[in-house]
CSV table of C-alpha atoms and ligand atoms in Angstrom, one decimal:
chain,number,residue,atom,x,y,z
A,25,MET,CA,172.8,126.6,80.6
A,26,PRO,CA,173.0,125.8,77.4
A,27,LEU,CA,171.3,123.0,75.5
A,28,THR,CA,174.4,120.7,74.4
A,29,LEU,CA,172.1,118.8,72.1
A,30,GLY,CA,169.0,120.1,69.7
A,31,VAL,CA,167.2,117.9,68.1
A,32,ILE,CA,164.3,118.0,65.4
A,33,ALA,CA,162.2,115.5,65.3
A,34,ASP,CA,159.9,114.7,62.1
A,35,ASP,CA,156.6,112.2,64.5
A,36,TYR,CA,156.0,112.3,67.8
A,37,THR,CA,156.5,108.9,68.5
A,38,GLY,CA,160.0,108.9,66.9
A,39,ALA,CA,160.5,111.2,69.2
A,40,SER,CA,159.8,109.7,72.0
A,41,ASP,CA,162.3,107.0,70.8
A,42,LEU,CA,164.9,109.0,70.2
A,43,ALA,CA,164.4,111.4,73.6
A,44,ASN,CA,164.2,107.7,75.6
A,45,THR,CA,166.9,106.8,73.9
A,46,LEU,CA,169.2,110.2,74.9
A,47,SER,CA,168.0,110.0,78.5
A,48,LYS,CA,169.3,105.7,78.9
A,49,GLU,CA,172.3,107.3,77.9
A,50,GLY,CA,172.8,109.3,80.6
A,51,VAL,CA,171.6,112.9,78.8
A,52,ARG,CA,169.0,115.0,80.5
A,53,THR,CA,166.5,115.4,77.9
A,54,VAL,CA,163.4,117.6,77.7
A,55,GLN,CA,160.3,116.3,75.1
A,56,THR,CA,158.4,119.1,73.7
A,57,ILE,CA,155.5,118.8,71.4
A,58,GLY,CA,155.7,121.6,68.4
A,59,VAL,CA,158.0,124.5,68.6
A,60,PRO,CA,157.6,125.1,72.2
A,61,ASP,CA,157.0,129.7,72.6
A,62,ASP,CA,159.6,131.2,73.3
A,63,GLY,CA,158.8,132.3,77.5
A,64,LEU,CA,158.5,128.2,77.8
A,65,HIS,CA,160.3,127.8,81.1
A,66,LEU,CA,162.3,124.3,81.4
A,67,PRO,CA,164.5,123.1,83.8
A,68,ASP,CA,168.2,122.2,83.2
A,69,THR,CA,168.5,120.1,80.6
A,70,ASP,CA,171.1,119.1,77.7
A,71,ALA,CA,169.9,117.9,74.9
A,72,VAL,CA,165.6,118.6,73.6
A,73,VAL,CA,164.2,116.7,71.4
A,74,VAL,CA,161.7,119.3,69.3
A,75,SER,CA,158.6,117.2,68.3
A,76,LEU,CA,156.8,118.0,64.7
A,77,LYS,CA,154.5,115.6,62.6
A,78,SER,CA,156.1,116.9,59.1
A,79,ARG,CA,157.1,113.6,57.7
A,80,SER,CA,154.3,113.9,55.5
A,81,ILE,CA,153.3,117.6,54.7
A,82,PRO,CA,154.8,119.5,51.5
A,83,ALA,CA,158.5,120.2,51.6
A,84,ASP,CA,158.0,123.8,52.0
A,85,GLU,CA,156.0,123.6,54.9
A,86,ALA,CA,158.1,121.1,57.1
A,87,VAL,CA,161.1,123.7,56.6
A,88,ALA,CA,159.1,126.7,57.3
A,89,LEU,CA,158.5,125.0,61.0
A,90,VAL,CA,161.9,122.6,61.4
A,91,LEU,CA,163.6,126.2,60.8
A,92,ALA,CA,161.1,127.1,63.7
A,93,ALA,CA,162.5,124.8,65.8
A,94,HIS,CA,165.9,125.7,65.0
A,95,GLN,CA,165.6,129.1,66.0
A,96,TRP,CA,164.5,128.4,69.1
A,97,LEU,CA,167.2,125.8,69.8
A,98,LYS,CA,170.0,128.0,68.1
A,99,ALA,CA,168.3,130.6,71.2
A,100,ARG,CA,169.1,128.3,73.8
A,101,GLY,CA,172.9,128.2,73.0
A,102,ALA,CA,172.9,123.7,71.0
A,103,SER,CA,175.9,123.5,69.9
A,104,HIS,CA,175.0,120.1,68.1
A,105,ILE,CA,171.9,119.6,65.9
A,106,LEU,CA,170.3,116.5,65.2
A,107,PHE,CA,167.4,116.1,62.2
A,108,LYS,CA,165.9,112.7,63.4
A,109,VAL,CA,164.5,110.8,60.2
A,110,CYS,CA,162.7,107.6,60.4
A,111,SER,CA,164.9,104.5,60.3
A,112,THR,CA,163.4,103.6,56.5
A,113,PHE,CA,164.5,106.7,55.5
A,114,ASP,CA,160.7,107.6,54.8
A,115,SER,CA,160.8,110.3,52.1
A,116,THR,CA,159.5,110.4,48.4
A,117,ASP,CA,161.3,112.3,45.7
A,118,ALA,CA,159.5,115.4,47.0
A,119,GLY,CA,161.5,115.1,50.5
A,120,ASN,CA,161.3,116.2,53.2
A,121,ILE,CA,164.8,114.3,54.3
A,122,GLY,CA,166.6,116.2,51.6
A,123,PRO,CA,165.2,120.3,51.7
A,124,VAL,CA,164.4,120.3,55.5
A,125,THR,CA,168.4,118.6,55.8
A,126,ASP,CA,169.5,121.6,53.2
A,127,ALA,CA,167.8,124.0,55.3
A,128,LEU,CA,169.1,123.4,58.6
A,129,ARG,CA,172.8,123.4,56.7
A,130,ARG,CA,172.1,126.8,55.8
A,131,ALA,CA,170.7,128.0,58.8
A,132,THR,CA,173.5,126.6,60.8
A,133,GLY,CA,176.1,127.0,58.3
A,134,ALA,CA,177.5,123.7,58.3
A,135,GLY,CA,179.8,122.4,55.6
A,136,ILE,CA,178.4,118.3,55.1
A,137,VAL,CA,176.0,116.9,56.5
A,138,PRO,CA,176.6,113.5,58.2
A,139,VAL,CA,173.2,111.1,56.7
A,140,THR,CA,173.0,107.8,58.4
A,141,PRO,CA,169.5,105.8,59.6
A,142,ALA,CA,171.7,103.0,60.6
A,143,PHE,CA,170.7,101.1,64.0
A,144,PRO,CA,172.2,98.0,64.1
A,145,GLU,CA,170.5,97.0,67.4
A,146,THR,CA,166.8,97.5,65.6
A,147,GLY,CA,167.8,95.4,62.0
A,148,ARG,CA,168.7,98.8,60.4
A,149,THR,CA,172.4,98.6,58.6
A,150,VAL,CA,174.0,101.0,56.3
A,151,TYR,CA,176.9,99.2,53.7
A,152,MET,CA,177.9,100.8,50.0
A,153,GLY,CA,175.7,103.1,51.4
A,154,HIS,CA,172.1,100.6,50.9
A,155,LEU,CA,169.8,100.4,53.5
A,156,PHE,CA,169.1,96.9,54.5
A,157,VAL,CA,166.2,96.1,56.7
A,158,GLY,CA,166.6,92.9,58.8
A,159,THR,CA,168.0,90.8,55.9
A,160,VAL,CA,166.3,92.5,53.0
A,161,PRO,CA,167.6,96.0,50.9
A,162,LEU,CA,165.0,98.4,52.1
A,163,ASN,CA,163.2,98.1,48.5
A,164,GLU,CA,162.2,94.4,49.0
A,165,SER,CA,161.0,94.9,52.5
A,166,PRO,CA,157.3,95.6,53.4
A,167,LEU,CA,158.5,99.8,52.9
A,168,LYS,CA,158.4,99.0,49.4
A,169,ASP,CA,154.2,99.7,50.3
A,170,HIS,CA,154.3,102.2,52.5
A,171,PRO,CA,150.9,104.2,51.8
A,172,LEU,CA,152.8,108.0,52.1
A,173,ASN,CA,156.1,107.0,51.0
A,174,PRO,CA,156.8,103.7,49.3
A,175,MET,CA,160.7,103.0,49.5
A,176,THR,CA,161.9,101.2,45.7
A,177,ASP,CA,165.3,102.1,46.5
A,178,SER,CA,167.0,101.0,48.4
A,179,ASP,CA,170.4,103.2,47.6
A,180,LEU,CA,170.4,106.0,50.3
A,181,LYS,CA,172.8,107.9,48.7
A,182,ARG,CA,170.2,108.5,45.4
A,183,VAL,CA,167.5,108.7,47.3
A,184,LEU,CA,169.0,111.8,49.1
A,185,ALA,CA,170.4,113.1,45.5
A,186,ARG,CA,166.9,113.3,43.7
A,187,GLN,CA,165.8,115.9,47.0
A,188,SER,CA,168.6,117.6,47.6
A,189,VAL,CA,169.7,120.9,46.0
A,190,GLY,CA,173.9,119.4,45.4
A,191,LYS,CA,176.0,116.3,45.4
A,192,VAL,CA,175.6,113.4,47.9
A,193,GLY,CA,178.6,111.3,49.4
A,194,LEU,CA,179.5,108.1,50.9
A,195,VAL,CA,181.4,107.7,53.7
A,196,PRO,CA,182.0,104.0,53.6
A,197,LEU,CA,182.0,101.0,56.2
A,198,LYS,CA,185.7,100.4,55.6
A,199,ASP,CA,186.4,104.5,56.8
A,200,VAL,CA,184.4,103.7,60.2
A,201,ALA,CA,185.5,100.6,61.1
A,202,ARG,CA,189.3,103.0,61.4
A,203,GLY,CA,187.2,105.1,63.7
A,204,ALA,CA,185.9,108.6,64.1
A,205,ALA,CA,189.0,110.3,62.7
A,206,ALA,CA,188.5,108.7,59.7
A,207,VAL,CA,184.4,109.5,59.2
A,208,SER,CA,186.0,113.1,59.8
A,209,ALA,CA,188.8,113.1,57.4
A,210,ARG,CA,186.6,111.4,54.9
A,211,LEU,CA,183.7,114.1,55.0
A,212,ALA,CA,186.2,116.5,55.0
A,213,GLN,CA,187.5,115.3,51.7
A,214,LEU,CA,183.8,114.9,50.1
A,215,GLU,CA,183.1,118.7,51.4
A,216,GLN,CA,186.3,119.4,49.2
A,217,GLU,CA,184.6,117.7,46.6
A,218,GLY,CA,181.8,119.8,46.6
A,219,CYS,CA,179.8,117.2,48.5
A,220,ILE,CA,176.5,118.8,51.0
A,221,ALA,CA,175.8,116.0,52.5
A,222,ALA,CA,177.2,112.1,52.8
A,223,ILE,CA,175.9,109.0,53.5
A,224,VAL,CA,177.3,106.9,55.9
A,225,ASP,CA,178.0,103.2,56.7
A,226,GLY,CA,176.8,101.1,59.5
A,227,VAL,CA,177.1,97.5,60.3
A,228,PHE,CA,178.2,97.0,63.7
A,229,ASP,CA,177.3,98.5,67.1
A,230,PRO,CA,180.2,100.0,67.5
A,231,ASP,CA,179.9,102.3,64.1
A,232,LEU,CA,178.0,104.7,65.9
A,233,GLU,CA,180.0,105.7,68.2
A,234,ALA,CA,182.4,106.0,65.8
A,235,VAL,CA,180.2,108.4,63.8
A,236,GLY,CA,178.2,110.1,66.7
A,237,THR,CA,182.2,111.2,67.5
A,238,ALA,CA,182.9,113.0,64.4
A,239,ALA,CA,179.1,114.4,63.8
A,240,ALA,CA,179.7,115.8,67.1
A,241,ALA,CA,182.1,117.7,65.5
A,242,LEU,CA,180.1,119.3,63.3
A,243,PRO,CA,176.5,121.5,63.5
A,244,LEU,CA,174.3,119.5,62.4
A,245,SER,CA,173.2,115.9,61.4
A,246,THR,CA,170.5,113.7,60.1
A,247,GLY,CA,169.2,110.7,61.4
A,248,ALA,CA,168.3,108.3,63.0
A,249,SER,CA,167.9,106.9,66.9
A,250,GLY,CA,170.9,105.2,66.3
A,251,LEU,CA,172.9,108.4,65.4
A,252,GLY,CA,171.0,110.0,68.1
A,253,LEU,CA,172.8,107.0,70.6
A,254,GLY,CA,176.2,107.5,68.9
A,255,LEU,CA,175.6,111.5,70.0
A,256,ALA,CA,175.0,111.0,72.9
A,257,ARG,CA,178.2,108.0,74.1
A,258,ALA,CA,179.8,110.9,72.5
A,259,LEU,CA,178.8,114.1,74.0
A,260,VAL,CA,179.0,112.0,77.3
A,261,GLY,CA,182.5,110.5,76.6
A,262,GLU,CA,184.2,113.3,75.9
A,263,GLY,CA,182.5,115.1,79.0
A,264,ARG,CA,180.2,117.3,77.1
A,265,VAL,CA,177.8,116.2,79.5
A,266,LEU,CA,177.3,114.7,82.4
A,267,ARG,CA,175.9,111.4,82.7
A,268,GLN,CA,172.9,112.0,84.8
A,269,ALA,CA,171.5,108.5,86.4
A,270,GLY,CA,167.4,108.4,85.4
A,271,ASP,CA,166.0,108.5,88.6
A,272,GLY,CA,162.4,107.5,89.2
A,273,ALA,CA,162.0,109.2,92.3
A,274,THR,CA,163.3,112.5,91.4
A,275,ILE,CA,160.5,112.7,88.1
A,276,ALA,CA,157.6,111.8,91.1
A,277,ALA,CA,159.0,113.6,93.7
A,278,GLY,CA,156.8,115.7,95.0
A,279,ILE,CA,153.6,115.1,92.8
A,280,GLY,CA,150.4,113.9,94.7
A,281,GLY,CA,146.7,113.8,93.3
A,282,SER,CA,145.2,110.4,92.5
A,283,ALA,CA,146.3,108.1,89.4
A,284,ALA,CA,143.9,106.4,86.3
A,285,VAL,CA,144.6,104.4,83.8
A,286,VAL,CA,142.5,105.0,79.8
A,287,ALA,CA,143.6,102.4,77.0
A,288,GLY,CA,142.5,102.6,73.8
A,289,SER,CA,144.6,100.7,72.5
A,290,CYS,CA,143.0,97.4,70.9
A,291,SER,CA,146.6,95.4,71.0
A,292,ALA,CA,146.7,92.1,72.2
A,293,ALA,CA,149.6,93.4,75.4
A,294,THR,CA,147.3,96.0,75.7
A,295,LEU,CA,144.3,93.4,76.3
A,296,GLU,CA,146.2,91.6,79.1
A,297,GLN,CA,147.4,94.3,80.6
A,298,ILE,CA,143.7,95.0,80.9
A,299,ALA,CA,142.9,91.9,82.0
A,300,VAL,CA,145.8,91.4,84.5
A,301,ALA,CA,144.5,95.2,86.0
A,302,GLU,CA,141.2,93.6,86.8
A,303,ALA,CA,142.4,91.9,89.6
A,304,ALA,CA,144.3,95.3,91.6
A,305,MET,CA,141.6,97.9,90.7
A,306,PRO,CA,138.5,99.5,89.1
A,307,VAL,CA,138.2,98.5,85.8
A,308,LEU,CA,135.4,100.3,83.5
A,309,ARG,CA,134.8,99.3,80.3
A,310,LEU,CA,133.4,102.1,77.9
A,311,SER,CA,131.1,101.7,74.5
A,312,ALA,CA,132.5,102.7,71.1
A,313,GLU,CA,129.8,102.2,70.3
A,314,ARG,CA,127.8,105.0,72.8
A,315,LEU,CA,131.0,107.2,72.3
A,316,VAL,CA,130.0,107.7,67.9
A,317,THR,CA,126.4,107.9,68.7
A,318,HIS,CA,126.3,109.6,72.3
A,319,PRO,CA,129.9,110.9,72.7
A,320,VAL,CA,128.7,113.6,76.1
A,321,GLU,CA,126.5,111.0,78.5
A,322,GLU,CA,129.3,108.3,77.8
A,323,VAL,CA,132.1,110.6,79.0
A,324,GLY,CA,130.4,112.0,82.1
A,325,ALA,CA,129.0,108.6,82.7
A,326,ALA,CA,132.6,107.2,82.8
A,327,LEU,CA,133.8,110.4,84.9
A,328,GLY,CA,130.9,110.6,87.0
A,329,TRP,CA,132.2,106.9,88.2
A,330,ALA,CA,135.8,107.4,88.8
A,331,ARG,CA,135.0,110.8,90.8
A,332,ALA,CA,133.2,108.1,93.0
A,333,ARG,CA,136.2,105.9,93.0
A,334,LEU,CA,139.6,108.1,93.1
A,335,GLN,CA,140.3,109.1,96.1
A,336,ASP,CA,140.1,104.6,97.4
A,337,GLY,CA,143.4,103.9,94.3
A,338,PRO,CA,143.6,104.1,91.1
A,339,VAL,CA,140.9,103.4,88.7
A,340,LEU,CA,140.9,102.3,84.9
A,341,ILE,CA,139.2,103.3,81.7
A,342,ALA,CA,139.1,101.4,78.3
A,343,ALA,CA,137.7,101.6,75.5
A,344,SER,CA,139.9,98.8,74.1
A,345,ASP,CA,137.7,95.9,73.0
A,346,THR,CA,138.9,92.6,71.0
A,347,PRO,CA,138.8,92.4,67.0
A,348,ASP,CA,136.0,91.3,66.5
A,349,LYS,CA,134.1,93.7,67.9
A,350,VAL,CA,136.1,96.8,67.4
A,351,ALA,CA,135.7,95.2,63.3
A,352,GLU,CA,131.7,95.3,64.7
A,353,VAL,CA,131.6,98.8,65.1
A,354,GLN,CA,133.8,100.0,62.2
A,355,ALA,CA,131.7,98.4,59.6
A,356,ARG,CA,128.7,100.1,61.0
A,357,PHE,CA,130.6,103.3,61.4
A,358,GLY,CA,132.8,103.7,59.2
A,359,ARG,CA,136.7,103.1,60.4
A,360,THR,CA,137.7,106.6,60.5
A,361,ALA,CA,134.4,107.7,62.2
A,362,ALA,CA,134.6,105.5,64.6
A,363,GLY,CA,138.4,106.0,65.5
A,364,LEU,CA,138.5,109.3,65.9
A,365,ALA,CA,134.7,109.5,68.2
A,366,VAL,CA,136.4,106.9,69.5
A,367,GLU,CA,140.2,109.0,70.2
A,368,HIS,CA,137.7,111.9,71.4
A,369,GLY,CA,136.7,110.3,73.7
A,370,THR,CA,139.2,109.0,75.6
A,371,ALA,CA,141.1,112.4,75.6
A,372,ALA,CA,137.9,113.9,77.0
A,373,ILE,CA,138.0,111.8,79.5
A,374,SER,CA,141.8,112.0,80.5
A,375,GLU,CA,140.9,115.6,80.5
A,376,GLY,CA,138.0,115.6,82.5
A,377,LEU,CA,140.2,113.1,85.2
A,378,VAL,CA,143.2,115.5,85.4
A,379,ALA,CA,140.2,118.4,86.6
A,380,ALA,CA,139.2,115.7,89.2
A,381,GLY,CA,142.6,115.6,90.3
A,382,VAL,CA,144.3,113.1,89.2
A,383,ARG,CA,147.9,113.9,88.7
A,384,ARG,CA,149.5,110.3,87.6
A,385,LEU,CA,148.0,108.9,84.8
A,386,VAL,CA,149.0,106.1,82.0
A,387,LEU,CA,147.5,106.4,78.7
A,388,ALA,CA,147.3,103.1,76.2
A,389,GLY,CA,147.2,103.3,72.6
A,390,GLY,CA,149.7,105.4,70.3
A,391,GLU,CA,147.1,107.4,68.6
A,392,THR,CA,145.0,107.3,72.4
A,393,SER,CA,148.1,108.9,74.3
A,394,GLY,CA,148.9,111.0,71.0
A,395,ALA,CA,144.9,112.7,71.0
A,396,SER,CA,145.4,113.0,75.2
A,397,VAL,CA,148.1,114.9,75.1
A,398,ASP,CA,147.3,117.5,72.8
A,399,ARG,CA,143.8,117.8,74.9
A,400,LEU,CA,145.8,118.4,78.0
A,401,LYS,CA,147.9,121.0,76.1
A,402,ILE,CA,150.9,119.5,77.3
A,403,PRO,CA,154.1,121.8,75.5
A,404,ALA,CA,156.9,119.4,76.9
A,405,PHE,CA,158.0,116.3,79.3
A,406,LEU,CA,160.9,116.1,81.0
A,407,VAL,CA,162.2,112.5,80.2
A,408,GLY,CA,162.6,109.9,83.1
A,409,PRO,CA,163.9,106.1,83.5
A,410,GLU,CA,162.1,103.2,81.1
A,411,ILE,CA,159.3,101.1,82.8
A,412,ALA,CA,159.8,99.0,80.1
A,413,PRO,CA,161.8,99.0,77.3
A,414,GLY,CA,160.6,101.9,74.9
A,415,VAL,CA,158.0,103.8,77.2
A,416,PRO,CA,160.2,105.9,79.8
A,417,LEU,CA,158.3,107.6,82.4
A,418,LEU,CA,157.7,111.5,81.9
A,419,ARG,CA,157.0,114.9,83.9
A,420,THR,CA,155.5,117.5,82.4
A,421,GLU,CA,157.0,120.9,81.8
A,422,GLY,CA,156.0,124.0,81.6
A,423,GLN,CA,152.9,124.2,82.3
A,424,ALA,CA,150.3,126.2,84.5
A,425,GLY,CA,149.7,124.6,87.5
A,426,GLU,CA,151.1,121.2,89.4
A,427,PRO,CA,152.9,118.9,87.0
A,428,MET,CA,152.1,115.7,86.3
A,429,VAL,CA,153.5,111.9,86.0
A,430,LEU,CA,152.6,109.9,82.4
A,431,ALA,CA,153.3,107.0,80.7
A,432,LEU,CA,152.5,107.2,77.2
A,433,LYS,CA,152.7,103.4,76.0
A,434,SER,CA,152.0,102.4,71.7
A,435,GLY,CA,150.4,99.1,72.0
A,436,ASN,CA,152.5,96.4,72.3
A,437,PHE,CA,154.5,97.4,74.3
A,438,GLY,CA,155.2,96.1,78.5
A,439,GLY,CA,154.4,93.2,79.7
A,440,PRO,CA,151.6,91.9,81.7
A,441,ASP,CA,152.1,93.4,84.5
A,442,PHE,CA,152.8,97.0,83.2
A,443,PHE,CA,149.8,99.1,84.5
A,444,ALA,CA,150.9,98.4,88.1
A,445,LYS,CA,154.4,98.8,87.9
A,446,ALA,CA,154.1,102.2,85.6
A,447,LEU,CA,151.5,103.3,88.8
A,448,LYS,CA,154.2,102.3,91.5
A,449,MET,CA,156.6,103.9,89.5
A,450,MET,CA,154.6,107.2,89.6
A,451,GLY,CA,155.0,106.7,93.7
A,452,HIS,CA,151.6,105.3,93.8
B,18,ADP,P1,147.8,100.7,69.6
B,18,ADP,O1,148.8,102.0,69.8
B,18,ADP,O2,147.6,99.6,69.3
B,18,ADP,O3,147.9,100.8,68.1
B,18,ADP,P2,146.1,103.2,69.0
B,18,ADP,O4,145.5,104.1,70.4
B,18,ADP,O5,147.2,104.1,68.1
B,18,ADP,O6,146.9,102.0,70.0
B,18,ADP,O7,145.2,103.2,68.3
B,18,ADP,C1,143.7,101.9,68.6
B,18,ADP,C2,142.6,102.9,67.8
B,18,ADP,O8,141.4,101.7,67.4
B,18,ADP,C3,142.4,104.1,68.2
B,18,ADP,O9,141.6,104.8,67.3
B,18,ADP,C4,141.0,104.2,69.1
B,18,ADP,O10,140.1,105.2,69.6
B,18,ADP,C5,140.4,102.8,68.6
B,18,ADP,N1,139.6,102.0,69.2
B,18,ADP,C6,139.8,101.6,70.8
B,18,ADP,N2,138.9,100.9,70.9
B,18,ADP,C7,138.0,100.6,69.7
B,18,ADP,C8,137.3,99.9,70.0
B,18,ADP,N3,136.4,99.3,71.3
B,18,ADP,N4,136.0,99.9,68.6
B,18,ADP,C9,136.7,101.0,67.6
B,18,ADP,N5,137.7,101.3,67.7
B,18,ADP,C10,138.3,101.0,68.8
C-alpha cells in the first residue's frame, strides 16, 4: 500500500516526538534512522518519518540529504511531505529551513508551502507571523542565546524570507479561525501574488486542524509536531488513513529473549528510576572513570556480570551518577571526552547484551540511546503505544535477524516506576 504521509525530520529526537504524535492519533508510523536503503523492507504503514541530523549542517549538505530522503518517500507513493523542524524554528540566515523548504518545493512540484511551528499545547503560538515561546516572543526566550542558532527575531516571515529565494506571505489568525477553506483560499491568493511560502498563524488547538486540513490538500508543508498533529487528524478525518488502535501486545508479539536496561542519563528522574528498580532487579553501577581509562575491561566485566544473570530476569546496567560525581569525572578527563567514553561504553554494552540474547531493551538518556541505536545498526522502528508521555514502545524493522522491542527514554521522562512499566509492556 502506498504511504499517505512522508515526514523528513531535521533531528532524531524531533523525529521521535513527531512519530509518537502521529501514532497516538492512530496513524501507523515507522521511524527510520537516516535515509533508508532502497531495499529496506517495511511493514504496511501510513506514515514514515525519516530521521536526519541536518538541523545545523551547511545548507547544501542538508538539501542533498533531504532530497535523498524525499526520493525514497516519493518512490513509496507518499502523497504529502512534511518537513519537520524544531518548534522554536532553529535556523540561521544561511538556513536550513528556507533552502530545504525551497528544494522540496521544487522536488514535489508544490506551489506555495504553508509553514508553521505552532503547537499551543506546548506553549508555541504564532500570531501575525510572530512566534511566542510560552509568554514571551522568540527573541526574548532562552533561544536568543542558543549556541548554534541564536533566534533574535520573532517575526518568522522575516526570518524565513532572509533564508529564502522568494516572497514569504502570512495566513493570519482571522483566516485560520474561519477554518480550512479560508486557509486554503488565503494560500491560493498568496500564491497568485508570487509567494513561495507563507507563515500560518496558530494560537488555539483547533487552529492545528484547520491548518492540517488545508496543508493535507497540498504536496508539501513545513512545521513542527503541532502541524503533524493537524495533518494526522485531517488524514484520519478524511478517511485517507484508517485509525488503528495502538496495541502493545501486537508490537511485542512473538518477541522472546531476555530483557535489560542500560542507563547513561544522569537526570534526577533517571537516578530515581534506577533507585526504584534496585528493589526489583539486579543493578550494576559502572565506573565512568574505568570507562575512560580501561574501556575494554569495564565493558567486558559488565557483560560477564549480565550473562550470569540474564536467564533469571531483567538486569539494569547504569553509568548514571549524581551531579557531583559527574563533575569530578568531567574535571579529570574533560566534559566531551568523558561523555563520549561513557556513550561508547554503554553502546558497547548494549551491543554485547543483544549478542547475549537480549531482545527487549530499555535505554535511558538521549545521547546514550542515540549512540546505542547507531551501534546496533537499527535501520527503522515501528512506533507503538506510549509507555509514558513522549516515550513510545518501539519494534525494530528491516534488520537482519530477530526483531527486538525497545524504549528510548530521554533524561527527565517517565515516572519512578518507568523501567518496570516499560519491561511489562514489552511482555516481561
Ligand atoms: P539525558 O537524556 O538525561 O540528557 P544523555 O544520555 O543525553 O542523557 O546525556 C548524558 C551524558 O552523560 C552522556 O553523554 C553520558 O555518556 C554521560 N554520562 C553518563 N554517566 C556519566 C558519568 N558517571 N560521568 C560522566 N558522564 C556521564
